[in-house]
Coordinates of C-alpha atoms and ligand atoms in Angstrom, one line a residue:
Chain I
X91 CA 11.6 51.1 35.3
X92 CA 9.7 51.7 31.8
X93 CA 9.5 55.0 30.6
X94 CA 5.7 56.9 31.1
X95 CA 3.2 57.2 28.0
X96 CA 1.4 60.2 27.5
X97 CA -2.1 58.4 27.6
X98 CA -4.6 60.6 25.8
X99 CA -8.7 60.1 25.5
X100 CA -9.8 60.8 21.9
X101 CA -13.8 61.0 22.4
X102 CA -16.3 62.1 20.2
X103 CA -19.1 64.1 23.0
X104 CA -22.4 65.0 21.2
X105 CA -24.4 63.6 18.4
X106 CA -23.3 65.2 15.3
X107 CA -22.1 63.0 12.3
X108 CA -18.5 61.6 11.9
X109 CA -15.4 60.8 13.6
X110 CA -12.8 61.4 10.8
X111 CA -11.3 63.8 12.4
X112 CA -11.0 62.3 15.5
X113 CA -9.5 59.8 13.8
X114 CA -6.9 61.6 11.8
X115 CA -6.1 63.6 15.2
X116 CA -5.8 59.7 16.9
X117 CA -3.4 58.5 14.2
X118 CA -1.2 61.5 14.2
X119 CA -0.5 61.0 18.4
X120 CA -0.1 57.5 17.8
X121 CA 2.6 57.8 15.6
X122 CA 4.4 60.9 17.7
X123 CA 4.6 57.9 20.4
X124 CA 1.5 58.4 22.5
X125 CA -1.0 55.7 24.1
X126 CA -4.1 56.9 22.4
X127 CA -7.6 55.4 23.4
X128 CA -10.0 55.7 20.8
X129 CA -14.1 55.8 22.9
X130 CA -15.7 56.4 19.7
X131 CA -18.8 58.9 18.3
X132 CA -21.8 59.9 20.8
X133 CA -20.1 59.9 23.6
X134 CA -21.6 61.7 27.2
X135 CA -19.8 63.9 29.4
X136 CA -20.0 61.5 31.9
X137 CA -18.5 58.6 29.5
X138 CA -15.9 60.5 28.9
X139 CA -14.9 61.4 32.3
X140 CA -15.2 57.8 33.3
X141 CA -12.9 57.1 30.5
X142 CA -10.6 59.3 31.7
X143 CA -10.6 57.9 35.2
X144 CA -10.0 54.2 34.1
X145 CA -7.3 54.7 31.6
X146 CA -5.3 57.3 34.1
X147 CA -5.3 59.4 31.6
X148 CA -3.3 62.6 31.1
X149 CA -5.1 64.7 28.3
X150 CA -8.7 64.6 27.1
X151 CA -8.5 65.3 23.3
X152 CA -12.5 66.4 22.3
X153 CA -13.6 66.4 18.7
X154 CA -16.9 69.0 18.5
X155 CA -18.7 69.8 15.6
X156 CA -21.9 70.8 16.9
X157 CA -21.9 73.7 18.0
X158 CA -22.5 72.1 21.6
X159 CA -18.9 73.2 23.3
X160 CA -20.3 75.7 25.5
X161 CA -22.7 72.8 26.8
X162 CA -20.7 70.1 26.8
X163 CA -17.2 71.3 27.7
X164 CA -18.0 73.0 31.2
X165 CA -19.7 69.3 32.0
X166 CA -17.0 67.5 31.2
X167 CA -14.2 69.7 33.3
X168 CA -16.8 69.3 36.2
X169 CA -17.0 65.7 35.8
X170 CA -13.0 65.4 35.8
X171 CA -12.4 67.4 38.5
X172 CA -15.2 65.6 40.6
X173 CA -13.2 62.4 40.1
X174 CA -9.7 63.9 41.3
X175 CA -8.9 64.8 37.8
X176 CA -7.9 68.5 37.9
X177 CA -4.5 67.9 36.5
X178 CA -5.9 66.3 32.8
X179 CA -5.7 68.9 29.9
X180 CA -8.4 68.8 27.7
X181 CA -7.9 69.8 24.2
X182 CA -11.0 70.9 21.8
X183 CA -10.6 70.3 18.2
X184 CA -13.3 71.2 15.7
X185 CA -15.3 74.2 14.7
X186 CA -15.6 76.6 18.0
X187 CA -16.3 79.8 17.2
X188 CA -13.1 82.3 18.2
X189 CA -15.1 84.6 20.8
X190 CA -15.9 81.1 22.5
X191 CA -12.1 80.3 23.0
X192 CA -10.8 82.7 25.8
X193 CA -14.5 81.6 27.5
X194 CA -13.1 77.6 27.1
X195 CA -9.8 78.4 28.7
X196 CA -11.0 80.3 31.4
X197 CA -12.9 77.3 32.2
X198 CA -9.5 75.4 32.2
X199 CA -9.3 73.9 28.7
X200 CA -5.4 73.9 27.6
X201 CA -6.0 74.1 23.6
X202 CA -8.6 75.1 21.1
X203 CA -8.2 74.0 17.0
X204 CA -9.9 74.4 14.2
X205 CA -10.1 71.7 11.6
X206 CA -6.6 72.9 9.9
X207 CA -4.7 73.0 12.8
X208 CA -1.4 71.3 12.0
X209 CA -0.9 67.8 13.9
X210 CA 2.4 68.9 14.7
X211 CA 1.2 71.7 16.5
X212 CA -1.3 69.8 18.5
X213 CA 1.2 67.0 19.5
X214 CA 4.0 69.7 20.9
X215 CA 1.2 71.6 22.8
X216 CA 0.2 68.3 24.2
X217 CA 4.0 67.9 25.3
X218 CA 4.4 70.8 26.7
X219 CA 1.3 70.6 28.8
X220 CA 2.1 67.1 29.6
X221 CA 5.5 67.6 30.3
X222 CA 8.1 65.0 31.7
X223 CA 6.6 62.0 30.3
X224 CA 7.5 60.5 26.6
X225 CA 5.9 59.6 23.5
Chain X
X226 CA 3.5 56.0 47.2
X227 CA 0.6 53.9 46.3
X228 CA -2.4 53.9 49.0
X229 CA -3.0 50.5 49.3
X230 CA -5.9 50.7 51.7
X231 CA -7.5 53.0 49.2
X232 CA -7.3 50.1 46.8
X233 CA -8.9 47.8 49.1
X234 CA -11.6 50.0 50.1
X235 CA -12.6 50.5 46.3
X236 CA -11.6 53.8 45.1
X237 CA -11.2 53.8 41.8
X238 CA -8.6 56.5 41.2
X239 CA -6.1 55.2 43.3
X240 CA -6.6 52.1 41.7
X241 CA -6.4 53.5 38.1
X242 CA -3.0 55.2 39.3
X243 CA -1.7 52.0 40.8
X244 CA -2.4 51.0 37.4
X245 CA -0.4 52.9 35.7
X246 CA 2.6 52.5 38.3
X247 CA 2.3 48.5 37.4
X248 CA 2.6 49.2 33.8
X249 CA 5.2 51.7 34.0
X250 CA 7.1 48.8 36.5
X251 CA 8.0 51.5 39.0
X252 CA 9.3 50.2 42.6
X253 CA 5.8 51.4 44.1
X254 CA 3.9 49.5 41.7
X255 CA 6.1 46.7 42.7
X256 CA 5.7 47.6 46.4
X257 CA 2.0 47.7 46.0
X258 CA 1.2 44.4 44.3
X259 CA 3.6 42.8 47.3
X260 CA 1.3 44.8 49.9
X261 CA -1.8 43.3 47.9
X262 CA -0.7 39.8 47.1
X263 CA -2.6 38.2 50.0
X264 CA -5.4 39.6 48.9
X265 CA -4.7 37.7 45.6
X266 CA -6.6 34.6 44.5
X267 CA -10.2 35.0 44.3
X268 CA -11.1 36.1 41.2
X269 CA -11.8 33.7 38.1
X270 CA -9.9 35.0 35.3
X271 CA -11.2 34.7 31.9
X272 CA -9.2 35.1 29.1
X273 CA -11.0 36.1 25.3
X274 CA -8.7 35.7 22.5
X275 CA -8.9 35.1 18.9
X276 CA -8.3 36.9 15.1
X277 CA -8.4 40.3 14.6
X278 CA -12.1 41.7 14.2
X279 CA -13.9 38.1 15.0
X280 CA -15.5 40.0 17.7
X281 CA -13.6 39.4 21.2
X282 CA -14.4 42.6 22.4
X283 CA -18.3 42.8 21.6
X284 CA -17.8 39.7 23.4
X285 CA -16.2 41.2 26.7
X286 CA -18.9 43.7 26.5
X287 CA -21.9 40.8 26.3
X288 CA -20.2 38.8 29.2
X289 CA -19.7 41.3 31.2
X290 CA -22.9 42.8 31.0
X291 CA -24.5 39.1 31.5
X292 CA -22.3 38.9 34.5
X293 CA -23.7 42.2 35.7
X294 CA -27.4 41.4 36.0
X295 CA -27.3 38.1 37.0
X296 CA -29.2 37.4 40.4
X297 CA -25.9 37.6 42.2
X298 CA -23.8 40.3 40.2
X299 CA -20.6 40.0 40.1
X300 CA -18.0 42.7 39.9
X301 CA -16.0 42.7 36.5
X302 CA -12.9 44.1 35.6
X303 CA -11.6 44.1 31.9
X304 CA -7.9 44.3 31.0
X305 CA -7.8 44.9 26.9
X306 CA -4.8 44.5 25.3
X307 CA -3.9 46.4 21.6
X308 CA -0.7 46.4 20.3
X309 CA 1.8 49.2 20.2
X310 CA 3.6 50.6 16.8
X311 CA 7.1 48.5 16.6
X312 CA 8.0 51.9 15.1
X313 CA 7.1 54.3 17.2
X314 CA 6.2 53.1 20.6
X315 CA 2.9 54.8 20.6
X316 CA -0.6 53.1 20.4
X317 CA -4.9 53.1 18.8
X318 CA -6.6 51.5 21.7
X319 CA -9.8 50.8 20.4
X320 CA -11.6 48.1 22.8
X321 CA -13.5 50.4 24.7
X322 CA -15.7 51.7 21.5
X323 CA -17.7 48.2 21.8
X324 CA -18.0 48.5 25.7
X325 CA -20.3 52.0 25.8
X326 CA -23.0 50.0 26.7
X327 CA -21.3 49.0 30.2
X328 CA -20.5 52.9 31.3
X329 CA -22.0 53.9 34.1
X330 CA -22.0 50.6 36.5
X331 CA -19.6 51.4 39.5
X332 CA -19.3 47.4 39.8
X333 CA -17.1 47.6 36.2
X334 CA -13.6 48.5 35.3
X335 CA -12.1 48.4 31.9
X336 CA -9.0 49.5 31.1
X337 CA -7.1 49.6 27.9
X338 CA -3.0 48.7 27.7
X339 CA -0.9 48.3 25.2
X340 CA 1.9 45.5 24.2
X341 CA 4.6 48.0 24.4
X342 CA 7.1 45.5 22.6
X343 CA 6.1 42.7 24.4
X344 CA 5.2 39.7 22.0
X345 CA 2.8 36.8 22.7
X346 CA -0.8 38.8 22.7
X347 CA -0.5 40.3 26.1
X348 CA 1.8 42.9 28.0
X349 CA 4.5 42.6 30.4
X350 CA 2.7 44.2 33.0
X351 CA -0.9 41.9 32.3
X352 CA -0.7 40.1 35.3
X353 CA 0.2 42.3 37.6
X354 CA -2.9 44.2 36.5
X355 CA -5.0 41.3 37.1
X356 CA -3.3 41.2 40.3
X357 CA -4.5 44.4 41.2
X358 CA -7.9 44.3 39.6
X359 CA -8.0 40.6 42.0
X360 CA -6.7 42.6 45.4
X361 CA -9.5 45.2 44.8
X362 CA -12.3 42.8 44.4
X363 CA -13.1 42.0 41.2
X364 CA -14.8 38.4 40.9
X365 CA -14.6 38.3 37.0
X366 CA -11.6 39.6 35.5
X367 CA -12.1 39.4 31.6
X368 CA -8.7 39.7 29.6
X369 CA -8.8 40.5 25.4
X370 CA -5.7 39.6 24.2
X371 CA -3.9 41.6 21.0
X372 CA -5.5 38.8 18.7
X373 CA -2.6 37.8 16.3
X374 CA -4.5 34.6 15.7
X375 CA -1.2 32.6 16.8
X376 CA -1.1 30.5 19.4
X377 CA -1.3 32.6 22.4
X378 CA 0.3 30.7 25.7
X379 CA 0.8 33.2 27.5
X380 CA -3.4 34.0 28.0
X381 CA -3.5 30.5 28.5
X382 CA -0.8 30.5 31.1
X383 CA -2.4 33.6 33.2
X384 CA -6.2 32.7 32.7
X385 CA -8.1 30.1 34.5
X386 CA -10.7 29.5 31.5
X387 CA -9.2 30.8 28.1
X388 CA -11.9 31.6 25.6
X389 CA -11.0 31.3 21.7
X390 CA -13.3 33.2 19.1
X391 CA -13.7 32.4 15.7
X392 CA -16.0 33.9 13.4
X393 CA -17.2 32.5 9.8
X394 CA -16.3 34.3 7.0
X395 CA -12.6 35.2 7.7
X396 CA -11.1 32.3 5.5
X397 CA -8.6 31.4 8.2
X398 CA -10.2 28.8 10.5
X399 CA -8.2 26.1 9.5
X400 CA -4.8 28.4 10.1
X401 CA -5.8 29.2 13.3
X402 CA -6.3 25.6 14.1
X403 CA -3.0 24.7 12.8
X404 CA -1.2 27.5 14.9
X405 CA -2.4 25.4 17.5
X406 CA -4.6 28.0 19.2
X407 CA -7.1 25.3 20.0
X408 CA -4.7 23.5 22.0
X409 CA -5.1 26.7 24.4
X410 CA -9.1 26.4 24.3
X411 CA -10.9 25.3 26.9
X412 CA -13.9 26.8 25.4
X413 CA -14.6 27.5 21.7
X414 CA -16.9 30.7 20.6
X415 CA -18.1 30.9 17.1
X416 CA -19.1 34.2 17.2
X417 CA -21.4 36.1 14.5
X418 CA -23.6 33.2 14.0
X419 CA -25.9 35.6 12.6
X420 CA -23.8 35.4 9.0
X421 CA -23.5 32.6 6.3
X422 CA -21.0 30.7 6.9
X423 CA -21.7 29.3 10.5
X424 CA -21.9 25.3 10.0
X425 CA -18.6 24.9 8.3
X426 CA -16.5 27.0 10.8
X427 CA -18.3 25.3 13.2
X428 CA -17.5 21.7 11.9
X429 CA -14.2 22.4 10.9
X430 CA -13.6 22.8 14.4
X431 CA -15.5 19.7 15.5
X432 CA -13.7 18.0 13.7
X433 CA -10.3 19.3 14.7
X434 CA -11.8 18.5 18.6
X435 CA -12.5 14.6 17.8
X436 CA -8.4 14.4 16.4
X437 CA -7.5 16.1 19.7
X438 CA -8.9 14.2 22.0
X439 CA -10.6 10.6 22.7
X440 CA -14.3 10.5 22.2
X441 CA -16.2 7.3 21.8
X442 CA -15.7 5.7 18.1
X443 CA -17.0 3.1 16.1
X444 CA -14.2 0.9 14.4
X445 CA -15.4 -1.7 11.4
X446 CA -13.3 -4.9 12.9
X447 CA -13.2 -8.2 10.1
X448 CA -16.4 -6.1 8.3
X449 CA -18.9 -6.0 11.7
X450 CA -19.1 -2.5 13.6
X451 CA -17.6 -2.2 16.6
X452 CA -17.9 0.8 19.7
X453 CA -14.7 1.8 21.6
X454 CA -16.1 3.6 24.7
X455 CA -14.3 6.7 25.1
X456 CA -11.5 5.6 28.5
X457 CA -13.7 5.9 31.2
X458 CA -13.7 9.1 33.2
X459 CA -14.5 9.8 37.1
X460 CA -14.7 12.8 38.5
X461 CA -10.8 13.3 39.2
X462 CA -9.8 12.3 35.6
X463 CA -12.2 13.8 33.8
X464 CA -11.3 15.5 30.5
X465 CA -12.2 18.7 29.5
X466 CA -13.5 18.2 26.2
X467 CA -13.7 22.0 25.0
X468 CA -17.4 23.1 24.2
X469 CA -18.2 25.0 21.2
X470 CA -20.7 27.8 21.5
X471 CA -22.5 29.5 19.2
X472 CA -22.8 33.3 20.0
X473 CA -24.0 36.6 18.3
X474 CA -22.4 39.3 20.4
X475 CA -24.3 42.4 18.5
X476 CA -27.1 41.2 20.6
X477 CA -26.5 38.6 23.1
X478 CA -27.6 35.3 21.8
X479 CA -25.9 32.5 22.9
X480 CA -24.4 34.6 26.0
X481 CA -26.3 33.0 28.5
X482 CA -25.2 29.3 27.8
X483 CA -21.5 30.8 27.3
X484 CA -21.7 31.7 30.7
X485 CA -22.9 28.4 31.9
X486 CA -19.6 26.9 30.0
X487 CA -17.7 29.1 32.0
X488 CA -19.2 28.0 35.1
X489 CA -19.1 24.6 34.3
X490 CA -15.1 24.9 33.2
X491 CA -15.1 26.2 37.0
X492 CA -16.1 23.8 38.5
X493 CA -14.3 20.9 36.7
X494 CA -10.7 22.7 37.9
X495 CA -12.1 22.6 40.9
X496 CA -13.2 19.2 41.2
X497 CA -10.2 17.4 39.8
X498 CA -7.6 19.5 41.5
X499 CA -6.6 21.1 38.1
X500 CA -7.2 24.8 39.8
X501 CA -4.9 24.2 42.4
X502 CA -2.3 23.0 39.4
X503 CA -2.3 25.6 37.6
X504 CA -2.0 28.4 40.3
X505 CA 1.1 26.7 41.7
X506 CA 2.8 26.6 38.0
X507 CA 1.6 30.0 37.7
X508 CA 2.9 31.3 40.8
X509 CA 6.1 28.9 40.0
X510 CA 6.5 30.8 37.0
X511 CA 6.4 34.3 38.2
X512 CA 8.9 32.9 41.4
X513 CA 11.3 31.6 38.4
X514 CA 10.9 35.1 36.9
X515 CA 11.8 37.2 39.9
X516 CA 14.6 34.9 40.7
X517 CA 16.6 35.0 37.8
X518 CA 16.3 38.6 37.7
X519 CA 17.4 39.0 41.4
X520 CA 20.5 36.4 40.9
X521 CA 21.3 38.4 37.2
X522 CA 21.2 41.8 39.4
X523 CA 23.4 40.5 42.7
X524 CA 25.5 38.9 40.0
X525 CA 25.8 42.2 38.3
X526 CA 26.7 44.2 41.5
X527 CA 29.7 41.7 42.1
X528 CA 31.1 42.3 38.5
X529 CA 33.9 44.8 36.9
X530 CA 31.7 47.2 34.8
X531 CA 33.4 46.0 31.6
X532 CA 33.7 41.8 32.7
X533 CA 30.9 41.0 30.7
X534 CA 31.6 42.8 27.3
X535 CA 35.3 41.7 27.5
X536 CA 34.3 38.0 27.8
X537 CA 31.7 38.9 25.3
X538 CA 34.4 39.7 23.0
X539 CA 35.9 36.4 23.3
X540 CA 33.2 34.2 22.5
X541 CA 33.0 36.5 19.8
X542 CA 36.5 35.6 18.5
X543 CA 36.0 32.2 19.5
X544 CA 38.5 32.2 21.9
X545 CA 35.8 31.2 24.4
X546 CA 33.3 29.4 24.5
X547 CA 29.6 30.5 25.9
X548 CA 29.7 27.7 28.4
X549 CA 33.5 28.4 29.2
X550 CA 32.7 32.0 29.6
X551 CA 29.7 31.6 32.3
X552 CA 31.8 29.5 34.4
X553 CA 34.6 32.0 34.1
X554 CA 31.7 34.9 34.8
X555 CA 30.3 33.1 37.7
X556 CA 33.3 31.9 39.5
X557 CA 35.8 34.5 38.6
X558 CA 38.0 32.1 37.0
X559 CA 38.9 30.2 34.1
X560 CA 37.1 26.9 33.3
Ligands
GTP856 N1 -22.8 40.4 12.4 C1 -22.1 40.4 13.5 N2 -21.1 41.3 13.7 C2 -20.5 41.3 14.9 C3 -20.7 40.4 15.9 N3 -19.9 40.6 16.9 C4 -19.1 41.6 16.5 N4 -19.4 42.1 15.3 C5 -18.8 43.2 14.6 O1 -17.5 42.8 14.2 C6 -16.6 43.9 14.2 C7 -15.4 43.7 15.1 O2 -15.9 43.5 16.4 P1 -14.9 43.6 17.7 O3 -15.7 43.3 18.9 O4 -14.2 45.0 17.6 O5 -13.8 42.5 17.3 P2 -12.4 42.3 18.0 O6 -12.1 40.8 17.9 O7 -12.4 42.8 19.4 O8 -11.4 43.1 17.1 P3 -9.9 43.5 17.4 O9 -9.8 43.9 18.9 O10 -9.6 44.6 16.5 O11 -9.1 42.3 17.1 C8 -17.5 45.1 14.7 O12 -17.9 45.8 13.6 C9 -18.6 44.4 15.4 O13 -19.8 45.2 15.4 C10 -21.8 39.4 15.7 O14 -22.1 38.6 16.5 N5 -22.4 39.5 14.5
MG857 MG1 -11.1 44.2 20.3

């Protein structure tokens, strides 16, 4: 039996410019070992969750720059737990501002960063929320 | 435990989980597919392989959306394969960025796996996906390989009609001809005919077609011309003289007639028996497979924990050799 991959969803919801990011984020799970699938810029809610449903995934990794979080997430966690999907984490990374974040988590969203957040950090929260599978 | 009815009756998260148990080769997974195999065999499988970047999956996207709103949709899974970091195990599975334009259509399924040290352009657990993906009802299964521009058997092994995509303007059409890829082609794309470039990829591969196979020629014989018909071909012998297609898969063109290749390809293995061929190798294959690995497991069972490194570490010395050493491993004694 082969070990499990942590399969993670690196999307980019709204329309606001660039995916480096996303990217950089992307690269960095890669090379801790995880199965990362890359959707791309202007992604919808409901792309995302349908994403999330084909690939099995186990985290939802969003990039937001707009400002749109508060729009955008709730939709999202909806969608996910429509499909059966309760048990993905979704992780925000981006500019949210901090009397948003306890509102996110309430909602269920595992991790908030901002755009300095050390990779490291990111990939052992992922590990601990994900816990039991490799990479 | 997998829910196997669930997969027959189309829910989509048990599929995607079954999925995940093939890939992960857990006994359920394995479990599963044996529940599903009789339910196995319908689907036309379509593989799409090719360089890096020449476009495969822009492709996927255009056929399956062609596929999609035909008169008589079809249902279309697609199986994209990226490969994983020989370093670190982990994975960028980027196929899905040129497939946006298919979210939303209950009647497609794509999912994204990765090579996970397996060499030859597709994974270990590939064809039990498309076993799956073929149990649940999906009519067009559409399979991207990794794209190492080699010559890829393995897609050509798995799919009924194997698709190879070349592009102008990458420099390397004769090196993918000499890797032999077109020997796996049963239909040849030159994708992004929109760019300069288009008539010489395209005649380099006609011309590597008319070495390959037998095509009607003119011969000058004692100074007059003289025609060679090509051998002459019935329905049963027909040869499959690989069509090239023009295609632009940024906006379709060229997709319509690709599909009629496709259909056409169809129907030859069909009419000369060459279907039936190939799913008995196939199947032979996978039977082969399974085999050694249940005679290499009983064998195992039988043995002293330490039989096979100690032999081992006579061949090593050369105090045995390999053939000496299986007899001795398989009938307990010597020679
Ligand atoms: N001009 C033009 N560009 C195209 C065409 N088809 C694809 N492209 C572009 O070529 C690039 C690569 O396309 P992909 O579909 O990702 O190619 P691929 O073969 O799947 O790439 P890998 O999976 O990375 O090997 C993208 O930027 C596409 O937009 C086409 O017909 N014409
Ligand atoms: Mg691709």
């Amino acid at each position: 039996m082969a070990e499990e991959k942590i399969r993670v969803i690196v999307a980019k919801p709204g329309l606001d410019g660039h995916d480096r990011g996303a990217k950089v984020v992307a690269r960095a799970l890669r090379d801790a070992g995880m199965e990362v699938i890359y959707t791309g810029l202007r992604q919808t809610p409901e792309m995302i969750a349908e994403a999330a449903l084909q690939e099995d995934a186990h985290v939802v990794g969003l990039s937001i720059l707009s400002g749109a979080h508060m729009a955008l997430v709730p939709r999202i966690l909806e969608l996910l737990k429509a499909n059966g999907q309760e048990n993905v984490r979704v992780f925000i990374g981006g500019i949210v501002p901090d009397e948003d974040v306890p509102r996110l988590k309430e909602l269920g969203v595992t991790g908030v960063y901002g755009p300095g957040a050390p990779t490291d950090q990111i990939i052992r929260d992922i590990r601990a929320a994900v816990s039991g599978k490799a990479g | 435990m997998v829910d196997v009815q669930a997969i027959l009756d189309g829910q989509r998260l048990a599929l995607s989980r079954l999925l995940s148990a093939i890939e992960n080769q857990t006994p359920e997974g394995q479990q599963a597919l044996a529940d599903l195999f009789p339910h196995t065999g319908r689907a036309h499988l379509i593989g799409v392989t090719g360089a890096p970047g020449t476009g495969k999956s822009s492709l996927v996207n255009q056929l399956a959306l062609h596929y999609r709103k035909a008169t008589d949709p079809k249902k279309v899974a697609v199986v994209a394969v990226d490969p994983s970091s020989p370093f670190t195990g982990g994975a960028v599975l980027g196929d899905r960025i040129r497939m946006t334009a298919l979210s939303g259509d209950a009647g497609v399924f794509i999912r994204s796996m990765a090579t996970r040290g397996s060499l030859g352009g597709l994974g270990r657990a590939t064809a039990g996906m498309v076993q799956a993906f073929d149990a649940a009802g999906f009519e067009i299964i559409l399979i991207e390989t990794v794209g190492a521009g080699q010559s890829e058997v393995d897609i050509a092994r798995l799919a009924h009609t194997t698709l190879v995509v070349e592009a102008p303007g990458l420099g390397d059409e004769i090196q993918a001809i000499k890797a032999g890829i077109l020997e796996i082609a049963d239909i040849l794309v030159v994708n992004k005919s929109d760019r300069p470039g288009v008539e010489s990829t395209e005649r380099a591969l006609r011309n590597m077609l008319q070495l390959a196979h037998p095509v009607a020629r003119v011969f000058q014989h004692h100074g007059e011309p003289m025609a060679v018909a090509a051998p002459a071909q019935t329905e049963e012998t027909a040869l499959w003289i690989p069509p090239i297609q023009r295609t632009v898969a940024a906006d379709g063109q060229g997709v319509p007639e690709l599909l009629e290749h496709i259909a056409a390809h169809r129907a030859h293995l069909e009419a000369t028996g060459e279907l039936a061929q190939r799913e008995r190798a196939r199947l032979a294959a996978e039977l082969d497979a399974r085999l050694h690995e249940a005679l290499l497991q009983r064998w195992q069972t039988g043995q002293q924990a330490d039989a096979y490194e100690k032999t081992l570490d006579q061949v090593l010395a050369r105090a045995l050799s390999p053939q000496d050493a299986v007899r001795q491993l398989v009938n307990g004694k010597k020679g």
